[in-house]
XYZ file of C-alpha atoms in Angstrom:
534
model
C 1.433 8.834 11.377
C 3.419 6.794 9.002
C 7.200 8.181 7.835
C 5.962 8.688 3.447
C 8.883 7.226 1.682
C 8.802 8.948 -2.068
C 11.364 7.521 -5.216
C 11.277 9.214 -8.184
C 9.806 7.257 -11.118
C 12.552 7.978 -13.096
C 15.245 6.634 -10.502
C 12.898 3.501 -9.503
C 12.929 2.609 -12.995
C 16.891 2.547 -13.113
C 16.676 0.428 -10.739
C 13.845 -2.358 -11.520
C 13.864 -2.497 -15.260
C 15.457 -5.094 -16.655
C 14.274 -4.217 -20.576
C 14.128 -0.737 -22.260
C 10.690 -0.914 -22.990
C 9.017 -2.033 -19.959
C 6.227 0.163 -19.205
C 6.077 1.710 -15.220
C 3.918 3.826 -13.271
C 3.836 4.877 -9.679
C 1.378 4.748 -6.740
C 0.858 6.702 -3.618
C -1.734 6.650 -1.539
C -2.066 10.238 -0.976
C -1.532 11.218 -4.409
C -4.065 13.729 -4.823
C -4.356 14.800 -8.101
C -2.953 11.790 -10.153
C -3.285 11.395 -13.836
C -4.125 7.647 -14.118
C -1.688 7.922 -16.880
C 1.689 7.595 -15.345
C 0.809 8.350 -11.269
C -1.928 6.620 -9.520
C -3.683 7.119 -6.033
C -5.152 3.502 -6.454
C -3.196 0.369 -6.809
C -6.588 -1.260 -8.554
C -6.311 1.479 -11.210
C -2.618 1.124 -12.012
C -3.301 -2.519 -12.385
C -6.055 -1.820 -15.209
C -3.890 1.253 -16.545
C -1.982 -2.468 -18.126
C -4.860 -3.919 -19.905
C -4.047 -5.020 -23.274
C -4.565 -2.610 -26.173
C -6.752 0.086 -26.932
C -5.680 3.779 -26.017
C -8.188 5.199 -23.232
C -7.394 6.211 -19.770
C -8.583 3.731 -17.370
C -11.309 4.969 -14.987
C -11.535 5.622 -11.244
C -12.836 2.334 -10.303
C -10.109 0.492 -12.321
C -12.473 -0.428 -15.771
C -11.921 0.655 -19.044
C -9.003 -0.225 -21.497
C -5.885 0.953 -20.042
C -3.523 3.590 -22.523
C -0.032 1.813 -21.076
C -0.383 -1.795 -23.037
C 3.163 -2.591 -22.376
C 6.157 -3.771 -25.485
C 7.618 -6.728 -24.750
C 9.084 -6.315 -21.111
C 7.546 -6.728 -17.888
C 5.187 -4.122 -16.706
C 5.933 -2.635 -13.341
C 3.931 -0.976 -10.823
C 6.093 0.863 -8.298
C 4.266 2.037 -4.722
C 6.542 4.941 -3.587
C 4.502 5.341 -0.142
C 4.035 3.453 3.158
C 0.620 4.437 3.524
C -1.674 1.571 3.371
C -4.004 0.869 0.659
C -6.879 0.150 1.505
C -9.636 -0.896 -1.736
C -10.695 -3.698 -3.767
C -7.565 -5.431 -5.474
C -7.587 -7.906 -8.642
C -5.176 -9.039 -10.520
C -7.873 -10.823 -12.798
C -8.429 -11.373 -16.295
C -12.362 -10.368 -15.820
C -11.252 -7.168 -14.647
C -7.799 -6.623 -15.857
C -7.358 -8.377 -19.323
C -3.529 -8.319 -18.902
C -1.475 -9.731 -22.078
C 1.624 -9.524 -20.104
C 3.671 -9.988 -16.931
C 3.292 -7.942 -14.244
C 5.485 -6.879 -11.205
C 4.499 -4.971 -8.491
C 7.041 -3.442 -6.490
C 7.249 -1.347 -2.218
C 9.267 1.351 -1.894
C 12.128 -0.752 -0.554
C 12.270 -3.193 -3.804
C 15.392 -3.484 -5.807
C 16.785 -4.939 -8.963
C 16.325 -8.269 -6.298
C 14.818 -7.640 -3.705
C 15.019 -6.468 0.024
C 14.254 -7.897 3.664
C 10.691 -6.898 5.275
C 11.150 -4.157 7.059
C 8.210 -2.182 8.378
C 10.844 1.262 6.823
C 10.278 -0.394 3.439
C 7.273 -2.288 2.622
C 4.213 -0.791 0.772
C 0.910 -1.635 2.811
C -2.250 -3.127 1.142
C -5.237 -4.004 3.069
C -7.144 -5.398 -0.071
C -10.684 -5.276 0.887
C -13.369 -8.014 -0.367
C -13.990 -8.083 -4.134
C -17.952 -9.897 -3.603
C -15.986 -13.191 -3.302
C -15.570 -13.697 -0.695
C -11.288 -12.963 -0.988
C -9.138 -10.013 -0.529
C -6.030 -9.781 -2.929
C -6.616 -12.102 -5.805
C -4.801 -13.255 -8.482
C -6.673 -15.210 -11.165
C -4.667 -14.070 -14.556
C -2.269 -16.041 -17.532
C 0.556 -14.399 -16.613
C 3.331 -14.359 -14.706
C 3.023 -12.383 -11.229
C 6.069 -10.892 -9.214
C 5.369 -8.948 -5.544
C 8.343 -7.524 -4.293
C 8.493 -5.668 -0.542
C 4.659 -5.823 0.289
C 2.891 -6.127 3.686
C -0.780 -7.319 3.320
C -3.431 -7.224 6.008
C -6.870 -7.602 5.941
C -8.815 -4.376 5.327
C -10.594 -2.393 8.337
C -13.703 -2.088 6.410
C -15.281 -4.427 4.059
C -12.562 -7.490 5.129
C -12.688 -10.012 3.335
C -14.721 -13.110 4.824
C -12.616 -15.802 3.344
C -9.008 -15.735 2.684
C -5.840 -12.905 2.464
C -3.633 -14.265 -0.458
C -5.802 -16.032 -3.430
C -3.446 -16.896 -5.958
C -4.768 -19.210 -9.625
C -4.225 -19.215 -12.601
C -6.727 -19.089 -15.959
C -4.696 -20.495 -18.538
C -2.621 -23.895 -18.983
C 0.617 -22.007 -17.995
C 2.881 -22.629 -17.140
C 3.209 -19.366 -14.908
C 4.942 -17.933 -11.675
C 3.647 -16.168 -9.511
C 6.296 -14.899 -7.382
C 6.562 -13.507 -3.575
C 10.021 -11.295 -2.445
C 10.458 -9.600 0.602
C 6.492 -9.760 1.769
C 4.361 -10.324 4.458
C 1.423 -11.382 5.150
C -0.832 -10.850 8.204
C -3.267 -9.617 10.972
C -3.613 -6.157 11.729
C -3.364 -5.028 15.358
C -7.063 -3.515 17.195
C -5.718 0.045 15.404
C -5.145 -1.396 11.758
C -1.451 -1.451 11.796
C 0.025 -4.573 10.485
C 0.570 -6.896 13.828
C 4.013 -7.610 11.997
C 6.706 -6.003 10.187
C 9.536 -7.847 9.440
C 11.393 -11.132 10.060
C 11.973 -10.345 13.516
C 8.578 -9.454 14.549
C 7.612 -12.570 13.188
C 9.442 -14.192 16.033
C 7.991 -12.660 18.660
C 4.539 -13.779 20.342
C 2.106 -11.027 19.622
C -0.905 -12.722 19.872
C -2.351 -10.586 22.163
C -2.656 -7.666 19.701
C -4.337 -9.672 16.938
C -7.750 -8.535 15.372
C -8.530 -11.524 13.936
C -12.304 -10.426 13.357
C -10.578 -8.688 10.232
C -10.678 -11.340 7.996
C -11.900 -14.809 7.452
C -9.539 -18.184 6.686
C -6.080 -18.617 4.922
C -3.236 -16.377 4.756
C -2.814 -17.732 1.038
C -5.149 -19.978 -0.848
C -3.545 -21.831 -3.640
C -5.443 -23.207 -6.950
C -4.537 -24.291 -10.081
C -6.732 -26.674 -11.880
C -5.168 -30.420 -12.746
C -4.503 -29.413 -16.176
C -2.811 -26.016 -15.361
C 1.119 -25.514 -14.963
C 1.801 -23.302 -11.714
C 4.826 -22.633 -9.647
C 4.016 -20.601 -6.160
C 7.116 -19.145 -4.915
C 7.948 -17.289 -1.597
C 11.476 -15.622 -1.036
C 12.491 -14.564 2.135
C 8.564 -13.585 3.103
C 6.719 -13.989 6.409
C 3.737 -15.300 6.821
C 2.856 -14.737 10.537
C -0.091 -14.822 13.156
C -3.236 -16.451 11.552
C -6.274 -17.061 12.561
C -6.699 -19.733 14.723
C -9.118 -22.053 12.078
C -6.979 -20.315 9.437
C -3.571 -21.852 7.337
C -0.810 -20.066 6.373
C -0.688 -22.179 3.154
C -3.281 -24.155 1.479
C -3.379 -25.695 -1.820
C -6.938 -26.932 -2.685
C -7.062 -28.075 -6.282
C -9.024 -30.736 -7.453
C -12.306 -31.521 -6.136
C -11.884 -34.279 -2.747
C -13.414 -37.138 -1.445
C -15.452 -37.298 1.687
C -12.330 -37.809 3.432
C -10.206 -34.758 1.732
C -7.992 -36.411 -0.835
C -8.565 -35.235 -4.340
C -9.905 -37.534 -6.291
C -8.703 -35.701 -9.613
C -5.679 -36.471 -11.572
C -2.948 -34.204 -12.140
C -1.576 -34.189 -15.522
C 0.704 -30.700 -15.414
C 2.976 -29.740 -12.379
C 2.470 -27.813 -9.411
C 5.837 -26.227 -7.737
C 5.920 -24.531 -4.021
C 8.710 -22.934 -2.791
C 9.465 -21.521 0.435
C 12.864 -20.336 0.478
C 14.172 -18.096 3.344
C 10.967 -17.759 4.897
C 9.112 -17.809 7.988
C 5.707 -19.314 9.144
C 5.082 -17.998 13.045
C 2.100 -18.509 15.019
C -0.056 -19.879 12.693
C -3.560 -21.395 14.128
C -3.878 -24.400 12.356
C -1.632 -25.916 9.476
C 1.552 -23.930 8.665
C 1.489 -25.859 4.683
C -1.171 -27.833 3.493
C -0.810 -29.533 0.541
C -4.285 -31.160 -0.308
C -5.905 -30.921 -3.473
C -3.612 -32.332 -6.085
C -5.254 -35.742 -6.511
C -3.258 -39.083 -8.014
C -1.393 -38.633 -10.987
C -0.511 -41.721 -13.231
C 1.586 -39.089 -15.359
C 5.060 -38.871 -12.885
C 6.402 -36.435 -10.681
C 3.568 -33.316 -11.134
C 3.903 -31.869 -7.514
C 6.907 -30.832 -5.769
C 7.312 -29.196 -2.202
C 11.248 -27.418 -1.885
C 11.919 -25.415 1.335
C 14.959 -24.482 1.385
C 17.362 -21.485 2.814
C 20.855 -20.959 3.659
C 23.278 -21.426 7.458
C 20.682 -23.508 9.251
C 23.208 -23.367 11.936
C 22.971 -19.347 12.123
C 19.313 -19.703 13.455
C 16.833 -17.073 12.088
C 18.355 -13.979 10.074
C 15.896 -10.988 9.812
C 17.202 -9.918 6.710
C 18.117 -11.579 3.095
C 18.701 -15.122 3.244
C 19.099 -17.576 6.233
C 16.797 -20.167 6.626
C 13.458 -20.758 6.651
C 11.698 -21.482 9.344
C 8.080 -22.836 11.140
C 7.635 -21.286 14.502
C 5.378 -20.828 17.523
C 2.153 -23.140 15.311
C -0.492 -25.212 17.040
C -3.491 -26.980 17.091
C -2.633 -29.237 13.441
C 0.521 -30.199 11.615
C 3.029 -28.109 10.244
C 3.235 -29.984 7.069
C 0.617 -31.837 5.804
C 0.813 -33.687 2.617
C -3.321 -34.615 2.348
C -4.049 -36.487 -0.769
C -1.245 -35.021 -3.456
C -0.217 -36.280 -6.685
C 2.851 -38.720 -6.902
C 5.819 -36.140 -6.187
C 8.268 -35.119 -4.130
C 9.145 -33.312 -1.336
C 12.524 -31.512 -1.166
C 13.503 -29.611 2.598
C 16.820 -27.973 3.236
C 17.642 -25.388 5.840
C 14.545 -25.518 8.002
C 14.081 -24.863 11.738
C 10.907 -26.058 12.989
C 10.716 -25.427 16.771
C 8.467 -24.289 19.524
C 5.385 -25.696 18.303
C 2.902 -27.635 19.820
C 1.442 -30.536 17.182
C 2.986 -32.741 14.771
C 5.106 -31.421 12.583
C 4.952 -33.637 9.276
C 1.809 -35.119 8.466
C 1.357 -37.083 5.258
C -0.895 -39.433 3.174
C 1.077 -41.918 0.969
C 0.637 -40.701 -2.168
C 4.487 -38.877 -1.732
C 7.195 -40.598 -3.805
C 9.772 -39.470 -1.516
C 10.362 -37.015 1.228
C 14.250 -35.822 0.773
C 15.312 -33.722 3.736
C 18.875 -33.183 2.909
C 22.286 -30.874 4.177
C 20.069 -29.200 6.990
C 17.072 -29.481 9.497
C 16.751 -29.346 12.883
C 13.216 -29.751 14.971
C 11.806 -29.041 18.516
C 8.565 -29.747 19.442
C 6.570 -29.268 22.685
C 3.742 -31.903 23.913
C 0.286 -30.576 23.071
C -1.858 -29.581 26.200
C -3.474 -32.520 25.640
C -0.531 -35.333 25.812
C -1.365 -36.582 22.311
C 1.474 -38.065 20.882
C 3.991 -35.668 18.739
C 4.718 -36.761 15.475
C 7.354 -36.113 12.857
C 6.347 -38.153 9.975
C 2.516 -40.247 9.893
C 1.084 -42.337 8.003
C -2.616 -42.035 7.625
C -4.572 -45.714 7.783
C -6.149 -46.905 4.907
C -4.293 -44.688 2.276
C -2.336 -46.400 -0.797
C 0.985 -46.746 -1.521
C 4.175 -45.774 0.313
C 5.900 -42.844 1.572
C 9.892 -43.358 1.791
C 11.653 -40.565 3.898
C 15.125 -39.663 3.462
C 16.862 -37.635 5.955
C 20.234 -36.366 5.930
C 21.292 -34.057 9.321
C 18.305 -34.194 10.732
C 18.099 -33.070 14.545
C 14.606 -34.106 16.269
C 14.177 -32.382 19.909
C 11.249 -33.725 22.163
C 9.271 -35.512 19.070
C 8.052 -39.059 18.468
C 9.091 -40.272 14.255
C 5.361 -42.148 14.396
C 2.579 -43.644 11.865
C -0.423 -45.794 11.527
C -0.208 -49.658 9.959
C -0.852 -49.075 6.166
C -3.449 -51.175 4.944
C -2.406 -51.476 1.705
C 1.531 -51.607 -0.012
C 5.119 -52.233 0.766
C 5.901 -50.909 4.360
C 8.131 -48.055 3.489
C 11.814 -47.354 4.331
C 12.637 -44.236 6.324
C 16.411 -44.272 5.650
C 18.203 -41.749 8.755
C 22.316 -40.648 8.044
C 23.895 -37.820 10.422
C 21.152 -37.594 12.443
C 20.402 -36.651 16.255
C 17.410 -38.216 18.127
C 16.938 -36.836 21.319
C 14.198 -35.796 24.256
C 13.959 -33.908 27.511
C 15.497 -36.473 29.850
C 12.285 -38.558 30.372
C 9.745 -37.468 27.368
C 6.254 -39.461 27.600
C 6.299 -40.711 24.077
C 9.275 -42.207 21.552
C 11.573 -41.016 19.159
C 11.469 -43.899 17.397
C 8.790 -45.338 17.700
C 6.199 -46.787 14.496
C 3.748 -48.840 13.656
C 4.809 -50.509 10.447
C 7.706 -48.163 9.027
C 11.130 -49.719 8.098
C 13.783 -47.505 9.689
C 17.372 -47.621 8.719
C 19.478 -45.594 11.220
C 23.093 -45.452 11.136
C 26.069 -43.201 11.813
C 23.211 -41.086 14.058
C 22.670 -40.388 17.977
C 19.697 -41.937 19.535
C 20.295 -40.527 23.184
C 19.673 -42.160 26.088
C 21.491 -40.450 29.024
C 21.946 -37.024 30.035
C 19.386 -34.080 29.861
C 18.540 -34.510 26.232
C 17.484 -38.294 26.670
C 14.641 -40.009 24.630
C 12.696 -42.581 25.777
C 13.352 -44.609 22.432
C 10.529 -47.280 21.574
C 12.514 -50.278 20.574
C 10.202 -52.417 21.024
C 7.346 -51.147 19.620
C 8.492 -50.779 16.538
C 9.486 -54.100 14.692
C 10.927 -52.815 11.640
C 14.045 -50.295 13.636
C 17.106 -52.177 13.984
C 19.793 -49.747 14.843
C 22.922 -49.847 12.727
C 26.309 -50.415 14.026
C 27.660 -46.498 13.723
C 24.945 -45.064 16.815
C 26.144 -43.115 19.509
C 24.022 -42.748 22.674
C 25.705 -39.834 24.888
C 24.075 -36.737 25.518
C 25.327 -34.107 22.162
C 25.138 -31.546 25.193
C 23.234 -28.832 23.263
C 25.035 -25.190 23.269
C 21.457 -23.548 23.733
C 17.771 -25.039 23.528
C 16.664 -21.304 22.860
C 15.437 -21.772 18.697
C 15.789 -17.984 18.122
C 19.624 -18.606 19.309
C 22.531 -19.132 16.821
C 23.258 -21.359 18.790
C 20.473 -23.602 19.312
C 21.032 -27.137 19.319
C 24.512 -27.034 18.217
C 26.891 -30.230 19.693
C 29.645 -29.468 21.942
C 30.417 -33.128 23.404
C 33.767 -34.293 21.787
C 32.614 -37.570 21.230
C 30.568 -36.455 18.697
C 33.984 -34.985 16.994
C 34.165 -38.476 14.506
C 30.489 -39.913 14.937
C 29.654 -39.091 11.846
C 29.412 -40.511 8.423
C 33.154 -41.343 6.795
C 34.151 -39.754 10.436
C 32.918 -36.830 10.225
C 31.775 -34.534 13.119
C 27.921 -35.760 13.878
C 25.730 -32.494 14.332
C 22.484 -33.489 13.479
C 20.582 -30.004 11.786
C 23.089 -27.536 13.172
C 27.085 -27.238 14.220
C 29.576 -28.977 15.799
C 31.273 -26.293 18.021
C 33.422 -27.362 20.796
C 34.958 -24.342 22.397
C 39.023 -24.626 22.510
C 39.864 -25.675 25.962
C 42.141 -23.481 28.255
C 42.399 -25.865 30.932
C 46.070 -26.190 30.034
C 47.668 -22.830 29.061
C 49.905 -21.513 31.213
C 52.297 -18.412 31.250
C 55.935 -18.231 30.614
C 57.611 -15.206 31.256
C 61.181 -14.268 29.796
């Protein structure tokens, strides 16, 4: 049995309230004789406890006008237990009628928020609402989830997706992600993973993933709706094998997926600290957002802290995609004119591409931080960092700044249509296995400017580098070819991929040390100490 974890409502609210007249109640699983007033058994009747006005209790199955209508603060709904939760949850205007924001806090949340941690994370295992979906949020306001596992539940799963998060109104509105998780439950119901770590470990073999039907989370928000999706230091870990961990499917789509809608008000994802781990199919994809003759209206940012730290299972580090197969990791299919913004991102130990894109993308910034290692699919099928798919419009320009790519080809189709784009590549480190079967740089109609970078091609860590194939690479004059004689190849290391040859001491730009994603870290040599004695 599960350790109960109880905080007082009083003390909770010290801690979480912001405003002196935000309205909180508490859940608990267990709570057997709750008064639906202030205390709750059920998280679906604390939610309609904050319907707007009126004065009546709300009932057992989470109807009726709720008596805490909130003042001008956000309302809070603390869970003080671990035990799971296991009912129909709806965060929906249909149901809920909320007229303000709502935050939803584990018994681990703070004033910010904490790691997952299986010690401090409330448990829901929404069930299906008739839908088709588990937890859903389809409300105006603005959401916040701090220090929650979800699962799928045991009984009454839902047959679609985990995480189903739109909006109703024009916005724009957050909804906002701290310190959760989302996954599989084991064969007994437990969630397969708890925290950051667990996320990094192959568990695969414990997964029920009978429980539930598609996505992790399922994105929406209409063309003319304003929506930022944010997730802070969250894990979203072992999916089904046809599932995502991250879809976005506004806009309806042609017969060959891109929207054919135009987005007139922005859509915002972050991922910031997070991980994606062993994820079936896509680990993001972006698909539904249509062409936009209004500007920048879709933005991707991942982003995190001390790439060169490797994974940190608490708050912070960076995010990472880990331990994926079968489709691309990031897959821009048919989004508005935007941009993409990356920082502080491991992707390693996956077995498909790892970017994927149409060229609707204004740009593709990868900037201070990245670092990539990919293994051949079963199959031998090329792997790809950035593509191109035939026949789309436009261009896609990539920008990367300390970029490391490990055993990965940088790849696309011709474009049919448009300026050739320019890939422009500072600080960077290209390098293989010591014989790979496919190129690092190696295109079919990309420009690539490359300078003040390592394209390897001796040593362990040597690419077999496509010249030739690819008409529009001409190396600049700053490239250094000698093996960066990686500290550790292990991507759960602090270590991994960090340089320790010398002669990448001044290789970089304005002579800087050339690292690629990670650190420079020669060890100080001893070779010449000696001892005097007095």
């Amino acid at each position: 049995m599960r350790k109960r974890h109880l905080f007082s409502v009083a003390a909770v609210t010290a801690g979480l309230s912001t405003a002196a007249f935000a309205q909180t109640v508490s859940v608990d699983a267990t709570n057997g004789s709750p008064d639906n007033s202030t205390t709750f058994s059920s998280l679906m009747v604390a939610i309609s406890s904050f319907q707007a006005g009126g004065a009546v209790t709300a009932a057992t199955d989470g109807s009726g006008v709720g008596v805490n209508h909130g003042n001008a603060a956000a309302d809070v709904i603390n869970i003080t237990s671990v035990d799971k939760i296991e009912e129909i949850v709806r965060i929906d205007d249909a149901n809920t009628d909320l007229d303000e924001a709502l935050t939803i806090n584990g018994p681990g949340a703070t004033s910010g928020h904490v790691a997952p941690s299986a010690l401090a994370n409330a448990v829901v295992a929404p069930q299906d609402g008739g839908d088709g979906d588990a937890f859903l949020v389809n409300s105006d306001q603005d959401i916040t989830v701090n220090n929650v596992t979800f699962i799928p539940a045991a009984t009454t799963g839902a047959a679609d997706d985990l995480l189903v998060l739109r909006i109703t109104g024009a916005g724009p509105n957050t909804l906002r992600f701290a310190g959760c998780v989302a996954t599989f439950p084991t064969v007994g119901g437990a969630p397969v993973v708890n925290s950051k770590a667990e996320a990094l470990t192959d568990q695969k073999a414990s997964i029920d993933d009978t429980a539930a039907g598609d996505d992790l989370v399922n994105i929406a928000a209409a063309e003319n709706q304003a929506l930022s999706v944010e997730f802070v230091d969250c894990v979203l870990s072992h999916g089904k094998s046809t599932g995502d961990a991250i879809v976005e499917v506004a806009g309806s789509a042609d017969a060959t997926n891109h929207s054919t809608a135009t987005r007139s008000q922005p859509f915002t994802l972050t991922l910031e600290s997070t991980i994606i781990s062993y994820i079936g199919r896509y680990g993001v994809q972006l698909a539904g957002d249509g062409d936009s003759s209004a500007g920048d209206n879709w933005n991707l940012v991942i982003t995190g802290s001390n790439v060169g730290d490797g994974p940190v299972d608490a708050v912070g580090g960076p995010s990472m995609i880990f331990g994926c197969a079968n489709h691309a990791l990031i897959s821009f299919l048919g989004p508005a004119t935007g941009t993409a913004n990356v920082d502080n991102l491991i992707i390693a130990g996956n077995a498909t591409r790892a970017w994927s894109g149409d060229s609707d993308l204004q740009e593709v910034s990868v900037s201070d931080a990245m670092y990539m290692q990919l293994d051949e699919d079963a199959g031998g099928a090329t792997v790809e960092l950035a593509y191109v798919q035939d026949g789309w419009e436009g261009q896609v320009p990539h920008s990367f700044q300390r970029v490391t790519i490990v055993g990965e080809s940088l790849w696309g189709d011709p474009i049919d249509t448009g300026t050739a784009p320019v890939n422009t590549f500072r600080d960077c480190i290209f390098a293989g296995n010591g014989g790979n079967p496919f190129g690092t740089l190696y295109s079919g109609n990309y420009v690539l400017d490359v300078d003040f970078s390592a394209v390897v091609e001796a040593g362990p860590n040597a690419a077999l580098v496509g010249y030739t194939a690819n008409p529009g690479y001409t190396p600049g004059t700053n490239i250094i070819t000698d093996d960066p004689q990686f500290a550790s190849m292990d991507p759960l290391s602090a270590d991994f991929l960090d340089v320790t040859n010398s002669a990448y001491a001044t290789a970089g730009t304005g002579g800087s040390a050339l690292s690629g994603g990670s650190d420079y870290s020669v060890a100080s040599s001893v070779d010449n100490w000696f001892l005097i004695e007095r």
